[in-house]
Amino acid sequence: PAVDAASLETIDTSTAAQGYFTINDQSGFASTVKIGVTHDSVTRYYDYANGTACTYAFENGNGSYTITVYHNISGTSYSTYARSTVNVTLDNEMTPYLISTTEVTFSATDAVGTKASALCQGLTTDEAKVIAFYKFISSSYKFNKTLANQITSGQITSYLPNTAKMLSSNTGICYDLSSLFAALCRSQNIPCVITKGYAGKTYHAWNKVYVNGNWYAIDMTYALGRNLKSVTSIMKCGSRISTYSQETDSITTVKY
């Protein structure tokens, strides 16, 4: 792959075949750092926890990716600190939707994996497991309007979900809810992706989950507080997601 000097220490793409790369920015830069991932001329942006090793999935499948680390200069102005281009050939096309990353963190033995196992006890199909996760989150959490307003107003300029923290809480924003849902699914080897885009004029995060050979769109934020005891099929977990726009992933054949 093509690299620059800074990226030799910052961007690790040696795990590309396993579906992810690692950013470890030790430049000591104190302001906000953003990660840009360009594939097929489309760039997705991710937040980064300064000074730590953060992992991100190659969510658009095989092909050439350019990864850029941006440092904030002032306001909304950023400069390029490191850049690397890598050609990705995945071991398995579903790998990026099954792995643990900074955005979707879990293990077989951590709190998230343990909770997923408990929720799935006695369940034999992926559909039944997804419905169990859907009912659990929709009945256990409330939307955090305060945090959402702090982010949309610019008071908070960088935010990454923490699945373990979310699991032990009772409130979160759409990003937290979709991250936890994805982590529960992936811990049971069910492919799931966080999708970002717009619900009307509001920037939003929801999920797409792969069950029985199809991708299904699910919005956990929409599900909060609704009476879902009668949900018996994954199609019942859908909402008005077909009206959402500017989705950031490459999964286009979806059931709603």
Short mmCIF file of C-alpha atoms in Angstrom, two decimals, residues 100-251:
data_model
loop_
_atom_site.label_atom_id
_atom_site.label_comp_id
_atom_site.label_asym_id
_atom_site.label_seq_id
_atom_site.Cartn_x
_atom_site.Cartn_y
_atom_site.Cartn_z
CA SER A 100 -15.56 -6.28 17.40
CA THR A 101 -14.41 -2.70 16.73
CA THR A 102 -14.18 0.51 18.71
CA GLU A 103 -17.65 1.41 17.44
CA VAL A 104 -19.15 -2.04 18.15
CA THR A 105 -17.28 -3.60 21.08
CA PHE A 106 -17.95 -7.05 22.52
CA SER A 107 -16.37 -10.40 23.35
CA ALA A 108 -17.75 -13.83 24.18
CA THR A 109 -17.03 -13.29 27.88
CA ASP A 110 -17.57 -9.56 28.48
CA ALA A 111 -20.81 -8.04 29.77
CA VAL A 112 -22.25 -7.59 26.27
CA GLY A 113 -21.48 -11.13 25.15
CA THR A 114 -22.76 -12.57 28.43
CA LYS A 115 -26.01 -10.58 28.16
CA ALA A 116 -26.53 -11.73 24.58
CA SER A 117 -26.07 -15.36 25.60
CA ALA A 118 -28.59 -14.95 28.41
CA LEU A 119 -31.15 -13.33 26.11
CA CYS A 120 -30.68 -16.13 23.58
CA GLN A 121 -30.97 -19.03 26.00
CA GLY A 122 -33.26 -21.64 24.46
CA LEU A 123 -33.48 -19.78 21.11
CA THR A 124 -32.40 -21.72 18.04
CA THR A 125 -32.76 -19.30 15.12
CA ASP A 126 -31.07 -16.02 14.26
CA GLU A 127 -34.47 -14.40 13.74
CA ALA A 128 -35.60 -15.32 17.26
CA LYS A 129 -32.34 -13.96 18.68
CA VAL A 130 -32.66 -10.66 16.80
CA ILE A 131 -36.23 -10.26 18.05
CA ALA A 132 -35.02 -10.91 21.62
CA PHE A 133 -32.38 -8.17 21.29
CA TYR A 134 -34.97 -5.84 19.76
CA LYS A 135 -37.42 -6.36 22.62
CA PHE A 136 -34.70 -6.02 25.26
CA ILE A 137 -33.37 -2.69 24.03
CA SER A 138 -36.77 -1.21 23.20
CA SER A 139 -38.10 -1.97 26.69
CA SER A 140 -34.96 -1.14 28.70
CA TYR A 141 -33.74 2.24 27.43
CA LYS A 142 -34.82 5.83 26.95
CA PHE A 143 -33.55 8.40 24.48
CA ASN A 144 -31.03 10.86 25.93
CA LYS A 145 -32.26 14.19 24.58
CA THR A 146 -29.68 16.18 26.57
CA LEU A 147 -26.75 14.35 25.03
CA ALA A 148 -28.29 14.53 21.57
CA ASN A 149 -28.68 18.32 21.88
CA GLN A 150 -25.09 18.71 23.09
CA ILE A 151 -23.85 16.91 19.99
CA THR A 152 -26.11 18.61 17.46
CA SER A 153 -25.30 22.05 18.94
CA GLY A 154 -21.55 21.42 18.67
CA GLN A 155 -20.96 21.46 22.42
CA ILE A 156 -19.62 17.92 22.03
CA THR A 157 -17.47 17.61 18.88
CA SER A 158 -16.39 13.98 19.13
CA TYR A 159 -18.39 10.99 20.35
CA LEU A 160 -17.85 7.23 20.31
CA PRO A 161 -20.35 4.74 21.76
CA ASN A 162 -19.32 2.45 24.63
CA THR A 163 -21.33 -0.76 24.50
CA ALA A 164 -20.46 -1.95 28.03
CA LYS A 165 -21.35 1.44 29.48
CA MET A 166 -24.56 1.56 27.46
CA LEU A 167 -25.54 -1.92 28.61
CA SER A 168 -25.33 -0.89 32.27
CA SER A 169 -27.15 2.40 31.64
CA ASN A 170 -30.78 3.09 30.80
CA THR A 171 -30.37 5.92 28.32
CA GLY A 172 -28.51 6.76 25.12
CA ILE A 173 -28.67 8.40 21.71
CA CYS A 174 -29.35 6.66 18.39
CA TYR A 175 -25.63 5.90 17.95
CA ASP A 176 -25.50 4.15 21.35
CA LEU A 177 -28.63 2.12 20.68
CA SER A 178 -27.52 0.96 17.24
CA SER A 179 -24.03 0.16 18.56
CA LEU A 180 -25.40 -2.01 21.36
CA PHE A 181 -27.83 -3.77 19.03
CA ALA A 182 -25.00 -4.51 16.59
CA ALA A 183 -22.75 -5.80 19.38
CA LEU A 184 -25.44 -8.15 20.69
CA CYS A 185 -26.06 -9.50 17.20
CA ARG A 186 -22.39 -9.91 16.30
CA SER A 187 -21.64 -11.68 19.57
CA GLN A 188 -24.08 -14.36 18.36
CA ASN A 189 -22.40 -14.47 14.93
CA ILE A 190 -25.25 -12.56 13.27
CA PRO A 191 -23.96 -9.97 10.76
CA CYS A 192 -25.05 -6.45 11.65
CA VAL A 193 -23.96 -2.98 10.57
CA ILE A 194 -24.55 0.53 11.91
CA THR A 195 -26.04 2.69 9.19
CA LYS A 196 -25.85 6.49 9.33
CA GLY A 197 -27.86 8.92 7.28
CA TYR A 198 -30.90 11.14 7.59
CA ALA A 199 -34.36 10.54 8.98
CA GLY A 200 -36.03 13.55 7.43
CA LYS A 201 -33.64 16.41 8.22
CA THR A 202 -32.17 14.76 11.31
CA TYR A 203 -28.80 12.99 11.16
CA HIS A 204 -29.44 9.53 12.50
CA ALA A 205 -28.04 6.03 13.14
CA TRP A 206 -29.86 2.72 12.80
CA ASN A 207 -29.03 -0.89 11.85
CA LYS A 208 -29.13 -3.44 9.09
CA VAL A 209 -29.01 -7.07 10.20
CA TYR A 210 -28.54 -10.20 8.07
CA VAL A 211 -31.02 -13.01 8.74
CA ASN A 212 -32.17 -15.90 6.55
CA GLY A 213 -30.24 -14.66 3.53
CA ASN A 214 -31.63 -11.11 3.64
CA TRP A 215 -30.66 -7.74 5.10
CA TYR A 216 -33.34 -6.15 7.29
CA ALA A 217 -33.40 -2.51 8.42
CA ILE A 218 -34.14 -1.92 12.10
CA ASP A 219 -34.30 1.39 13.99
CA MET A 220 -33.93 0.90 17.74
CA THR A 221 -34.55 4.59 18.47
CA TYR A 222 -37.94 4.38 16.77
CA ALA A 223 -38.73 1.28 18.84
CA LEU A 224 -38.16 2.88 22.24
CA GLY A 225 -41.21 2.99 24.49
CA ARG A 226 -43.48 1.15 22.07
CA ASN A 227 -45.51 -1.90 23.00
CA LEU A 228 -43.60 -4.66 21.27
CA LYS A 229 -44.69 -7.74 23.21
CA SER A 230 -46.53 -9.05 20.16
CA VAL A 231 -43.51 -8.90 17.83
CA THR A 232 -43.03 -12.40 16.42
CA SER A 233 -41.17 -11.81 13.14
CA ILE A 234 -38.25 -9.70 12.03
CA MET A 235 -40.48 -7.88 9.55
CA LYS A 236 -42.46 -6.57 12.53
CA CYS A 237 -39.25 -4.94 13.81
CA GLY A 238 -39.09 -2.54 10.86
CA SER A 239 -40.36 1.04 10.80
CA ARG A 240 -40.48 3.85 8.32
CA ILE A 241 -36.81 3.38 7.45
CA SER A 242 -37.60 3.15 3.73
CA THR A 243 -38.01 6.95 3.84
CA TYR A 244 -34.50 7.54 5.25
CA SER A 245 -31.81 8.95 2.97
CA GLN A 246 -28.08 9.39 2.31
CA GLU A 247 -27.17 6.09 3.93
CA THR A 248 -23.45 5.59 4.41
CA ASP A 249 -23.08 1.84 3.91
CA SER A 250 -23.07 -0.13 0.66
CA ILE A 251 -25.92 -2.51 1.58
#
